[in-house]
XYZ file of C-alpha atoms in Angstrom:
323
model
C -24.704 -12.951 -5.741
C -22.962 -12.273 -2.403
C -22.051 -15.954 -2.137
C -20.333 -15.708 -5.537
C -18.364 -12.610 -4.491
C -17.321 -14.277 -1.221
C -16.195 -17.352 -3.162
C -14.140 -15.151 -5.526
C -12.576 -13.293 -2.576
C -11.668 -16.600 -0.922
C -10.103 -17.809 -4.174
C -8.094 -14.561 -4.489
C -6.956 -14.906 -0.864
C -5.619 -18.427 -1.529
C -3.908 -17.282 -4.744
C -2.301 -14.358 -2.910
C -0.931 -16.721 -0.243
C 0.556 -19.040 -2.884
C 2.105 -16.125 -4.806
C 3.477 -14.673 -1.560
C 5.234 -17.948 -0.802
C 6.575 -18.556 -4.326
C 7.549 -15.078 -5.603
C 10.887 -13.559 -4.669
C 14.514 -13.140 -5.639
C 14.976 -16.964 -5.517
C 12.762 -18.780 -8.021
C 10.416 -21.370 -6.543
C 7.518 -23.370 -7.957
C 4.569 -25.382 -6.716
C 6.810 -28.473 -6.724
C 9.222 -26.774 -4.312
C 6.295 -25.807 -2.082
C 4.968 -29.388 -2.046
C 8.473 -30.743 -1.323
C 8.753 -28.324 1.605
C 5.362 -29.334 2.974
C 6.446 -32.995 2.755
C 9.579 -32.240 4.785
C 12.206 -32.303 2.023
C 15.235 -30.275 3.143
C 17.160 -28.043 0.717
C 17.993 -24.356 0.316
C 14.686 -23.462 -1.388
C 12.774 -25.372 1.248
C 14.557 -23.438 3.983
C 13.698 -20.092 2.329
C 10.063 -21.096 1.790
C 9.600 -22.455 5.312
C 11.537 -19.931 7.395
C 11.379 -16.707 5.356
C 8.447 -16.576 2.937
C 5.782 -18.470 4.878
C 5.964 -16.396 8.088
C 6.314 -13.207 6.060
C 3.325 -13.995 3.816
C 1.094 -15.168 6.669
C 2.186 -12.129 8.685
C 1.115 -9.860 5.825
C -2.157 -11.836 5.586
C -3.126 -11.379 9.239
C -1.619 -7.873 9.394
C -3.626 -6.684 6.387
C -6.810 -8.197 7.806
C -6.206 -6.526 11.171
C -5.606 -3.081 9.627
C -8.703 -3.411 7.438
C -10.948 -4.355 10.382
C -9.491 -1.497 12.440
C -10.324 0.942 9.625
C -13.861 -0.457 9.258
C -14.580 0.004 12.968
C -13.350 3.605 13.053
C -15.098 4.640 9.810
C -18.358 3.278 11.208
C -18.035 4.832 14.653
C -16.909 8.262 13.441
C -19.140 8.040 10.326
C -16.151 9.462 8.476
C -14.933 7.810 5.230
C -11.397 9.118 5.816
C -10.964 7.556 9.260
C -8.235 4.903 9.353
C -6.344 2.735 11.870
C -3.847 5.499 12.651
C -6.277 8.424 13.057
C -6.159 8.191 16.870
C -2.385 8.730 17.074
C -1.400 5.047 17.249
C 1.225 5.245 14.494
C 2.730 8.457 15.910
C 2.972 6.887 19.369
C 4.525 3.703 17.946
C 7.016 5.816 15.967
C 7.866 7.741 19.120
C 8.518 4.454 20.958
C 10.814 3.255 18.168
C 12.510 6.668 18.035
C 13.275 6.358 21.758
C 14.735 2.907 21.131
C 16.783 3.661 17.988
C 17.658 7.345 18.367
C 17.957 7.679 22.142
C 18.893 4.086 23.075
C 16.119 3.850 25.690
C 14.517 0.433 26.270
C 17.269 -1.475 24.432
C 16.242 -4.763 26.058
C 12.837 -4.834 24.344
C 13.810 -4.387 20.685
C 11.972 -2.425 18.003
C 8.797 -4.546 18.320
C 8.640 -3.999 22.086
C 9.333 -0.276 21.720
C 6.642 0.176 19.053
C 4.107 -1.814 21.051
C 4.892 0.134 24.230
C 4.392 3.453 22.402
C 1.128 2.240 20.866
C -0.075 0.919 24.222
C 0.455 4.319 25.850
C -1.595 5.998 23.106
C -4.318 3.346 23.420
C -4.589 3.872 27.187
C -4.810 7.652 26.727
C -7.481 7.318 24.029
C -9.492 4.886 26.173
C -9.287 7.324 29.087
C -10.641 10.111 26.863
C -13.250 7.832 25.268
C -14.662 6.997 28.696
C -15.157 10.694 29.522
C -16.450 12.361 26.355
C -19.864 11.999 24.713
C -19.085 13.243 21.209
C -17.342 11.151 18.549
C -15.997 14.364 16.999
C -14.353 15.338 20.306
C -12.729 11.921 20.524
C -11.508 12.174 16.926
C -9.973 15.604 17.535
C -8.338 14.364 20.760
C -6.803 11.453 18.844
C -5.448 13.764 16.149
C -3.948 16.067 18.784
C -2.286 13.138 20.555
C -0.715 12.186 17.240
C 0.695 15.705 16.842
C 2.185 15.621 20.356
C 3.913 12.265 19.802
C 5.169 13.464 16.386
C 6.623 16.586 17.972
C 8.633 14.543 20.516
C 9.743 12.199 17.728
C 11.069 15.150 15.687
C 12.978 16.469 18.682
C 14.751 13.096 18.900
C 15.437 13.109 15.141
C 16.933 16.606 15.371
C 19.347 15.524 18.096
C 20.255 12.075 16.684
C 23.154 10.864 14.535
C 22.444 10.564 10.793
C 23.014 6.762 10.687
C 20.444 6.189 13.399
C 17.996 8.533 11.682
C 18.368 6.460 8.485
C 17.557 3.249 10.406
C 14.537 4.904 11.993
C 13.222 6.255 8.672
C 13.458 2.752 7.132
C 11.258 1.410 9.948
C 8.625 4.066 9.279
C 8.338 2.875 5.648
C 6.778 -0.414 6.810
C 7.699 -3.988 5.888
C 6.538 -7.518 6.673
C 10.000 -8.955 5.938
C 11.098 -9.252 9.583
C 8.147 -11.361 10.762
C 9.149 -14.742 12.211
C 7.100 -17.803 13.207
C 7.165 -16.586 16.825
C 5.821 -13.174 15.748
C 3.180 -14.911 13.649
C 1.947 -16.942 16.625
C 1.430 -13.688 18.540
C -0.357 -12.041 15.584
C -2.622 -15.062 15.075
C -3.405 -15.641 18.760
C -4.259 -12.010 19.471
C -5.997 -10.982 16.234
C -8.455 -13.903 15.777
C -10.445 -13.235 19.016
C -10.687 -9.541 18.035
C -12.053 -10.492 14.598
C -14.711 -12.620 16.312
C -15.559 -9.778 18.710
C -15.903 -7.359 15.775
C -18.357 -9.703 14.065
C -20.365 -9.966 17.290
C -20.589 -6.149 17.363
C -22.279 -6.097 13.934
C -25.766 -5.239 15.206
C -24.785 -2.217 17.392
C -22.391 -1.038 14.657
C -25.245 -1.146 12.134
C -27.326 0.971 14.524
C -24.438 3.469 14.902
C -24.560 4.145 11.148
C -27.755 6.162 11.781
C -26.232 8.171 14.643
C -25.718 7.849 18.379
C -29.287 8.987 19.234
C -30.800 6.305 16.998
C -28.414 3.702 18.466
C -29.504 4.667 22.007
C -33.173 4.380 20.980
C -32.403 0.821 19.821
C -30.986 -0.062 23.233
C -27.291 0.225 22.356
C -24.995 1.301 25.210
C -23.147 3.938 23.151
C -20.489 4.617 25.799
C -19.626 0.923 26.082
C -19.622 0.543 22.283
C -17.317 3.583 21.963
C -14.816 2.029 24.380
C -15.057 -1.355 22.607
C -14.476 0.210 19.168
C -11.554 2.350 20.329
C -9.969 -0.537 22.255
C -10.251 -3.112 19.460
C -9.256 -0.800 16.594
C -6.312 0.670 18.520
C -5.184 -2.776 19.653
C -5.218 -4.148 16.092
C -3.322 -1.117 14.746
C -0.781 -1.382 17.586
C -0.263 -5.075 16.984
C 0.481 -4.698 13.271
C 2.582 -1.558 13.678
C 4.773 -3.241 16.296
C 5.728 -6.069 13.904
C 5.736 -4.328 10.526
C 6.010 -0.567 11.035
C 3.471 1.831 9.556
C 1.613 0.280 6.580
C -0.484 2.954 4.912
C -3.866 2.922 3.129
C -4.918 -0.728 3.693
C -7.033 0.209 6.708
C -8.393 3.273 4.947
C -9.167 1.888 1.486
C -10.246 -1.721 2.137
C -13.607 -1.015 3.879
C -14.570 1.242 0.936
C -13.752 -1.519 -1.562
C -15.836 -4.004 0.475
C -18.832 -1.616 0.507
C -18.463 -1.096 -3.260
C -18.320 -4.851 -3.991
C -21.249 -5.863 -1.770
C -23.249 -2.606 -1.978
C -24.167 -2.800 1.686
C -23.278 -1.257 5.048
C -24.320 -4.368 6.986
C -21.382 -5.331 9.199
C -22.416 -8.998 9.158
C -21.311 -8.889 5.498
C -18.639 -6.179 5.672
C -16.581 -7.677 8.509
C -15.698 -11.019 6.833
C -15.395 -9.267 3.444
C -13.003 -6.687 4.864
C -10.890 -9.405 6.493
C -10.527 -11.316 3.202
C -9.875 -8.163 1.159
C -7.403 -6.608 3.594
C -5.456 -9.852 3.888
C -5.280 -10.362 0.107
C -4.351 -6.746 -0.641
C -1.552 -6.740 1.958
C -0.038 -9.975 0.622
C -0.273 -8.878 -3.026
C 1.267 -5.475 -2.244
C 4.076 -7.234 -0.371
C 4.670 -9.476 -3.405
C 4.849 -6.440 -5.715
C 7.180 -4.659 -3.266
C 9.708 -7.481 -3.360
C 9.341 -8.392 -7.074
C 9.078 -5.013 -8.833
C 12.781 -4.078 -8.625
C 14.133 -7.475 -7.511
C 16.617 -8.093 -5.894
C 16.057 -4.592 -4.429
C 13.010 -4.604 -2.169
C 10.675 -1.603 -1.874
C 8.907 -0.692 1.384
C 5.396 -2.110 1.315
C 3.881 1.293 2.193
C 5.211 2.616 -1.131
C 3.096 0.070 -3.001
C 0.005 0.418 -0.781
C 0.144 4.208 -1.175
C 0.572 4.114 -4.975
C -2.445 1.823 -5.363
C -4.438 3.003 -2.336
C -4.461 6.768 -2.899
C -6.152 6.672 -6.358
C -8.722 4.181 -5.042
C -9.634 6.446 -2.116
C -9.874 9.508 -4.411
C -12.140 7.578 -6.803
C -14.355 6.288 -4.004
C -14.695 9.692 -2.318
C -15.617 11.354 -5.663
C -18.101 8.567 -6.380
C -19.609 8.967 -2.912
C -20.140 12.704 -3.552
C -21.932 12.010 -6.802
C -24.212 9.579 -4.962
């Protein structure tokens, strides 16, 4: 049965990639895609090759990265509402971009560099705390507080900034995969694949963590080392995606729940690959809807992920309570 579900998820992932490449304000068909792959040069081929392919593949790897980040944090904190941004990563990235756009600091690094620098600072702080506390709840609260601090500094900058710059900053916070280039994609691919492999290798200790830290210790798991590994990998994945696409909501929160519902298991040897396929497909499909729904006007992808993601999370949480 699981093999059938994995086959269906793989099929949906391929379909989402094809739709991401073909759907947009300029009509394109499978023939145009094949012509592009065979090197035929025309306007549609240029759009497919240089705009839609990097954008779609960026959404694919970005969605997978957010979903894996959410899975790791929900397992470690044993909290169904934990997501990639619960440790203050998005607030720190937003603060970095606010410094760049609103205050003109770090102009040589661009929005991606500013977002990644902000996220990196938050990641270092969280790792420092993770190495010194024993309780997952303490770490979670520390992450939430860090987020509030970065948000407070961001709002100070917004209060003092010009309205045009505030508008540019707000658009970034909505999230979009539209600015991803082939160079960005190489970075996403090169850095995210090893983390996916590492997450799969952590399946056994993560399974033990589902029954609590004491049980994990009794099974020989180094809980402190696992805590640092989970915080480092989840924060790194969230930072990576946020730097290139802004804040994309709900994919990291909702996708692990959908994977558990489909496979009816908490085994990370199953959940990790399932979450990668689901997160990638959902991100691409939401990006397609965002650009096609009011075409040629394009909606922020977080609008679509929130509209679809919020009801799913409410349903899953209510269902969990009944169980």
